[in-house]
CSV table of N, CA, C and O and ligand atoms in Angstrom, one decimal:
chain,number,residue,atom,x,y,z
A,476,MET,N,91.7,-5.5,137.4
A,476,MET,CA,90.8,-5.9,136.4
A,476,MET,C,89.3,-5.5,136.8
A,476,MET,O,88.6,-5.0,136.0
A,477,ILE,N,89.0,-5.8,138.0
A,477,ILE,CA,87.7,-5.5,138.5
A,477,ILE,C,87.4,-4.0,138.4
A,477,ILE,O,86.3,-3.5,138.1
A,478,ARG,N,88.5,-3.2,138.7
A,478,ARG,CA,88.4,-1.8,138.7
A,478,ARG,C,88.0,-1.3,137.2
A,478,ARG,O,87.2,-0.4,137.1
A,479,LEU,N,88.6,-1.9,136.3
A,479,LEU,CA,88.3,-1.6,134.9
A,479,LEU,C,86.8,-1.8,134.5
A,479,LEU,O,86.1,-1.0,134.0
A,480,ILE,N,86.3,-3.0,135.0
A,480,ILE,CA,84.9,-3.3,134.7
A,480,ILE,C,84.0,-2.3,135.5
A,480,ILE,O,83.0,-1.9,134.9
A,481,PHE,N,84.4,-2.0,136.7
A,481,PHE,CA,83.7,-1.0,137.4
A,481,PHE,C,83.5,0.3,136.7
A,481,PHE,O,82.5,0.9,136.6
A,482,TRP,N,84.6,0.8,136.1
A,482,TRP,CA,84.6,2.1,135.4
A,482,TRP,C,83.8,2.0,134.1
A,482,TRP,O,83.1,2.9,133.8
A,483,ILE,N,83.9,0.9,133.5
A,483,ILE,CA,83.1,0.7,132.3
A,483,ILE,C,81.6,0.7,132.6
A,483,ILE,O,80.8,1.4,132.0
A,484,ALA,N,81.3,0.1,133.7
A,484,ALA,CA,79.9,0.1,134.2
A,484,ALA,C,79.4,1.5,134.5
A,484,ALA,O,78.3,1.9,134.2
A,485,ILE,N,80.3,2.3,135.1
A,485,ILE,CA,80.0,3.7,135.4
A,485,ILE,C,79.7,4.5,134.1
A,485,ILE,O,78.8,5.3,134.0
A,486,VAL,N,80.6,4.3,133.2
A,486,VAL,CA,80.5,5.0,131.9
A,486,VAL,C,79.1,4.7,131.2
A,486,VAL,O,78.4,5.5,130.8
A,487,PHE,N,78.8,3.4,131.3
A,487,PHE,CA,77.5,3.0,130.6
A,487,PHE,C,76.3,3.6,131.4
A,487,PHE,O,75.3,4.0,130.8
A,488,ALA,N,76.4,3.6,132.7
A,488,ALA,CA,75.4,4.2,133.5
A,488,ALA,C,75.2,5.7,133.2
A,488,ALA,O,74.1,6.2,133.1
A,489,VAL,N,76.3,6.4,133.1
A,489,VAL,CA,76.2,7.8,132.8
A,489,VAL,C,75.6,8.0,131.4
A,489,VAL,O,74.8,8.9,131.2
A,490,LEU,N,76.1,7.2,130.4
A,490,LEU,CA,75.5,7.3,129.1
A,490,LEU,C,74.0,7.1,129.1
A,490,LEU,O,73.2,7.8,128.5
A,491,TRP,N,73.6,6.1,129.9
A,491,TRP,CA,72.2,5.7,129.9
A,491,TRP,C,71.4,6.9,130.6
A,491,TRP,O,70.3,7.3,130.1
A,492,LEU,N,71.9,7.4,131.6
A,492,LEU,CA,71.2,8.5,132.3
A,492,LEU,C,71.2,9.7,131.4
A,492,LEU,O,70.2,10.4,131.3
A,493,TRP,N,72.3,10.0,130.7
A,493,TRP,CA,72.3,11.1,129.8
A,493,TRP,C,71.3,11.0,128.7
A,493,TRP,O,70.6,12.0,128.4
A,494,ARG,N,71.1,9.8,128.2
A,494,ARG,CA,70.1,9.6,127.1
A,494,ARG,C,68.7,9.8,127.7
A,494,ARG,O,67.8,10.3,127.0
A,495,LYS,N,68.5,9.4,129.0
A,495,LYS,CA,67.2,9.5,129.6
A,495,LYS,C,66.8,10.9,129.9
A,495,LYS,O,65.7,11.4,129.7
A,496,ILE,N,67.8,11.7,130.3
A,496,ILE,CA,67.6,13.1,130.7
A,496,ILE,C,67.4,14.0,129.5
A,496,ILE,O,66.5,14.8,129.4
A,497,LYS,N,68.4,13.7,128.5
A,497,LYS,CA,68.4,14.6,127.3
A,497,LYS,C,67.1,14.3,126.5
A,497,LYS,O,66.8,13.2,126.2
A,498,PRO,N,66.4,15.3,126.1
A,498,PRO,CA,65.2,15.1,125.2
A,498,PRO,C,65.7,14.6,123.9
A,498,PRO,O,66.8,14.8,123.4
A,499,ALA,N,64.8,13.9,123.3
A,499,ALA,CA,65.1,13.3,122.0
A,499,ALA,C,65.5,14.3,121.0
A,499,ALA,O,64.8,15.4,120.9
A,500,PRO,N,66.5,14.1,120.2
A,500,PRO,CA,67.0,15.1,119.3
A,500,PRO,C,65.9,15.4,118.2
A,500,PRO,O,65.3,14.4,117.7
A,501,GLN,N,65.7,16.6,118.0
A,501,GLN,CA,64.6,17.0,117.0
A,501,GLN,C,65.2,16.9,115.6
A,501,GLN,O,66.3,17.4,115.3
A,502,ARG,N,64.5,16.3,114.7
A,502,ARG,CA,65.0,16.1,113.3
A,502,ARG,C,64.7,17.4,112.6
A,502,ARG,O,63.6,17.9,112.7
A,503,PRO,N,65.7,17.9,111.8
A,503,PRO,CA,65.4,19.2,111.1
A,503,PRO,C,64.2,19.1,110.2
A,503,PRO,O,63.5,20.1,110.0
A,504,GLY,N,64.0,18.0,109.6
A,504,GLY,CA,62.8,17.8,108.7
A,504,GLY,C,61.5,18.1,109.4
A,504,GLY,O,60.6,18.7,108.9
A,505,ARG,N,61.5,17.6,110.6
A,505,ARG,CA,60.2,17.7,111.4
A,505,ARG,C,59.9,19.1,111.8
A,505,ARG,O,58.8,19.6,111.7
A,506,THR,N,61.0,19.8,112.3
A,506,THR,CA,60.8,21.1,112.8
A,506,THR,C,60.5,22.1,111.6
A,506,THR,O,59.7,23.0,111.8
A,507,GLY,N,61.0,21.8,110.4
A,507,GLY,CA,60.7,22.6,109.3
A,507,GLY,C,59.2,22.4,108.9
A,507,GLY,O,58.6,23.4,108.4
A,508,GLU,N,58.7,21.2,109.2
A,508,GLU,CA,57.3,21.0,108.8
A,508,GLU,C,56.3,21.6,109.8
A,508,GLU,O,55.1,21.7,109.6
A,509,ALA,N,56.8,22.0,111.0
A,509,ALA,CA,56.0,22.5,112.0
A,509,ALA,C,55.1,23.7,111.5
A,509,ALA,O,55.7,24.6,110.9
A,510,GLN,N,53.9,23.6,111.8
A,510,GLN,CA,53.0,24.7,111.3
A,510,GLN,C,53.2,25.9,112.2
A,510,GLN,O,53.4,25.7,113.4
A,511,PRO,N,53.0,27.1,111.6
A,511,PRO,CA,53.1,28.3,112.5
A,511,PRO,C,52.0,28.3,113.5
A,511,PRO,O,50.8,27.9,113.1
A,512,LEU,N,52.3,28.8,114.7
A,512,LEU,CA,51.3,28.8,115.7
A,512,LEU,C,50.2,29.8,115.4
A,512,LEU,O,50.5,31.0,115.3
A,513,LEU,N,49.0,29.4,115.2
A,513,LEU,CA,47.9,30.3,114.9
A,513,LEU,C,47.2,30.8,116.2
A,513,LEU,O,46.8,30.0,117.0
A,514,MET,N,47.2,32.1,116.3
A,514,MET,CA,46.6,32.6,117.5
A,514,MET,C,45.1,32.9,117.2
A,514,MET,O,44.7,33.5,116.2
A,515,VAL,N,44.3,32.6,118.2
A,515,VAL,CA,42.8,32.9,118.0
A,515,VAL,C,42.4,33.7,119.2
A,515,VAL,O,43.1,33.7,120.2
A,516,ARG,N,41.2,34.3,119.1
A,516,ARG,CA,40.8,35.2,120.1
A,516,ARG,C,39.6,34.6,120.8
A,516,ARG,O,38.6,34.1,120.1
A,517,CYS,N,39.6,34.6,122.1
A,517,CYS,CA,38.4,34.0,122.8
A,517,CYS,C,37.2,34.9,122.6
A,517,CYS,O,37.3,36.2,122.8
A,518,ALA,N,36.1,34.3,122.1
A,518,ALA,CA,34.9,35.2,121.8
A,518,ALA,C,34.3,35.7,123.1
A,518,ALA,O,33.5,36.6,123.0
A,519,HIS,N,34.6,35.2,124.2
A,519,HIS,CA,34.0,35.7,125.4
A,519,HIS,C,34.8,36.8,126.1
A,519,HIS,O,34.3,37.8,126.4
A,520,CYS,N,36.1,36.5,126.4
A,520,CYS,CA,36.9,37.5,127.1
A,520,CYS,C,37.9,38.2,126.3
A,520,CYS,O,38.5,39.1,126.7
A,521,GLY,N,38.1,37.7,125.0
A,521,GLY,CA,39.0,38.4,124.1
A,521,GLY,C,40.4,38.1,124.3
A,521,GLY,O,41.3,38.7,123.6
A,522,VAL,N,40.8,37.2,125.1
A,522,VAL,CA,42.2,36.8,125.3
A,522,VAL,C,42.7,36.0,124.1
A,522,VAL,O,41.9,35.3,123.4
A,523,HIS,N,43.9,36.2,123.7
A,523,HIS,CA,44.5,35.5,122.6
A,523,HIS,C,45.2,34.3,123.0
A,523,HIS,O,46.0,34.4,124.0
A,524,LEU,N,45.0,33.2,122.4
A,524,LEU,CA,45.7,32.0,122.7
A,524,LEU,C,45.9,31.1,121.5
A,524,LEU,O,45.3,31.3,120.5
A,525,PRO,N,46.9,30.2,121.6
A,525,PRO,CA,47.2,29.3,120.4
A,525,PRO,C,45.9,28.5,120.1
A,525,PRO,O,45.2,28.1,121.0
A,526,GLN,N,45.7,28.3,118.8
A,526,GLN,CA,44.5,27.6,118.4
A,526,GLN,C,44.5,26.2,118.9
A,526,GLN,O,43.4,25.7,119.2
A,527,ASN,N,45.7,25.5,119.1
A,527,ASN,CA,45.6,24.2,119.6
A,527,ASN,C,45.2,24.1,121.0
A,527,ASN,O,45.0,23.0,121.5
A,528,ARG,N,45.2,25.2,121.7
A,528,ARG,CA,44.7,25.2,123.1
A,528,ARG,C,43.3,25.8,123.3
A,528,ARG,O,42.8,25.8,124.3
A,529,ALA,N,42.8,26.3,122.2
A,529,ALA,CA,41.5,26.9,122.2
A,529,ALA,C,40.4,25.9,122.0
A,529,ALA,O,40.7,24.8,121.4
A,530,ILE,N,39.2,26.1,122.4
A,530,ILE,CA,38.1,25.3,122.1
A,530,ILE,C,37.2,26.0,121.1
A,530,ILE,O,36.8,27.1,121.3
A,531,GLY,N,37.0,25.3,120.0
A,531,GLY,CA,36.3,26.0,118.9
A,531,GLY,C,35.0,25.4,118.7
A,531,GLY,O,34.7,24.2,118.8
A,532,THR,N,34.0,26.3,118.3
A,532,THR,CA,32.7,25.9,117.9
A,532,THR,C,32.4,26.7,116.7
A,532,THR,O,32.2,27.9,116.8
A,533,GLY,N,32.3,26.0,115.6
A,533,GLY,CA,32.1,26.7,114.3
A,533,GLY,C,33.2,27.7,114.0
A,533,GLY,O,34.3,27.3,113.9
A,534,ASN,N,32.9,29.0,114.0
A,534,ASN,CA,34.0,30.0,113.7
A,534,ASN,C,34.3,30.8,115.0
A,534,ASN,O,35.0,31.7,114.9
A,535,GLN,N,33.8,30.3,116.1
A,535,GLN,CA,34.1,31.0,117.4
A,535,GLN,C,35.1,30.2,118.2
A,535,GLN,O,35.1,28.9,118.1
A,536,TRP,N,36.0,30.9,118.9
A,536,TRP,CA,37.0,30.2,119.7
A,536,TRP,C,36.9,30.7,121.1
A,536,TRP,O,36.6,31.8,121.4
A,537,TYR,N,37.2,29.8,122.0
A,537,TYR,CA,37.1,30.1,123.5
A,537,TYR,C,38.3,29.6,124.2
A,537,TYR,O,38.9,28.6,123.8
A,538,CYS,N,38.7,30.3,125.2
A,538,CYS,CA,39.9,30.0,125.9
A,538,CYS,C,39.7,28.9,126.9
A,538,CYS,O,40.7,28.2,127.3
A,539,SER,N,38.5,28.6,127.3
A,539,SER,CA,38.2,27.6,128.3
A,539,SER,C,36.8,27.0,128.1
A,539,SER,O,36.0,27.7,127.4
A,540,GLN,N,36.6,25.9,128.7
A,540,GLN,CA,35.2,25.3,128.7
A,540,GLN,C,34.2,26.2,129.3
A,540,GLN,O,33.1,26.3,128.8
A,541,ALA,N,34.6,26.9,130.4
A,541,ALA,CA,33.7,27.8,131.0
A,541,ALA,C,33.2,28.9,130.1
A,541,ALA,O,32.0,29.2,130.0
A,542,HIS,N,34.1,29.5,129.4
A,542,HIS,CA,33.8,30.6,128.4
A,542,HIS,C,33.0,30.0,127.3
A,542,HIS,O,32.1,30.7,126.7
A,543,LEU,N,33.3,28.8,126.9
A,543,LEU,CA,32.5,28.2,125.8
A,543,LEU,C,31.0,28.0,126.3
A,543,LEU,O,30.1,28.3,125.5
A,544,ASN,N,30.8,27.6,127.6
A,544,ASN,CA,29.5,27.5,128.1
A,544,ASN,C,28.8,28.8,128.1
A,544,ASN,O,27.5,28.9,127.9
A,545,GLU,N,29.5,29.9,128.5
A,545,GLU,CA,28.9,31.2,128.6
A,545,GLU,C,28.6,31.9,127.3
A,545,GLU,O,27.9,32.8,127.2
A,546,GLY,N,29.3,31.4,126.2
A,546,GLY,CA,29.1,31.9,124.9
A,546,GLY,C,29.8,33.2,124.6
A,546,GLY,O,30.5,33.7,125.5
A,547,PRO,N,29.5,33.8,123.5
A,547,PRO,CA,30.2,35.1,123.1
A,547,PRO,C,29.8,36.2,124.1
A,547,PRO,O,28.7,36.2,124.6
A,548,ALA,N,30.8,37.1,124.3
A,548,ALA,CA,30.5,38.2,125.2
A,548,ALA,C,29.5,39.1,124.6
A,548,ALA,O,29.4,39.3,123.3
A,549,PRO,N,28.6,39.8,125.4
A,549,PRO,CA,27.7,40.8,124.8
A,549,PRO,C,28.5,42.0,124.2
A,549,PRO,O,29.6,42.3,124.7
A,550,ARG,N,27.9,42.6,123.3
A,550,ARG,CA,28.6,43.7,122.6
A,550,ARG,C,28.9,44.8,123.6
A,550,ARG,O,28.1,45.1,124.5
A,551,GLU,N,30.1,45.4,123.4
A,551,GLU,CA,30.4,46.5,124.3
A,551,GLU,C,29.6,47.7,124.0
A,551,GLU,O,29.4,48.0,122.8
A,552,ARG,N,29.3,48.4,125.1
A,552,ARG,CA,28.5,49.6,124.9
A,552,ARG,C,29.3,50.8,124.4
A,552,ARG,O,30.5,50.9,124.8
B,679,ZN,ZN1,37.9,33.5,127.5
């Protein structure tokens, strides 16, 4: 009898761990609503990065705070 309880406990522990490790299931409705990743160009170095990771000021985008401080790159000769 004790063995049976022991095994049930193990099964529950495994299920609990599985739930903890496994990422939350994504609902189809939410993924469908996900907006397309908009790429923007850093006005200083010209690198492209997702808009949600870029720092924007007005209509200019920068890849980092340092480039934001330095401002737009001078025109290429
Ligand atoms: Zn940059």
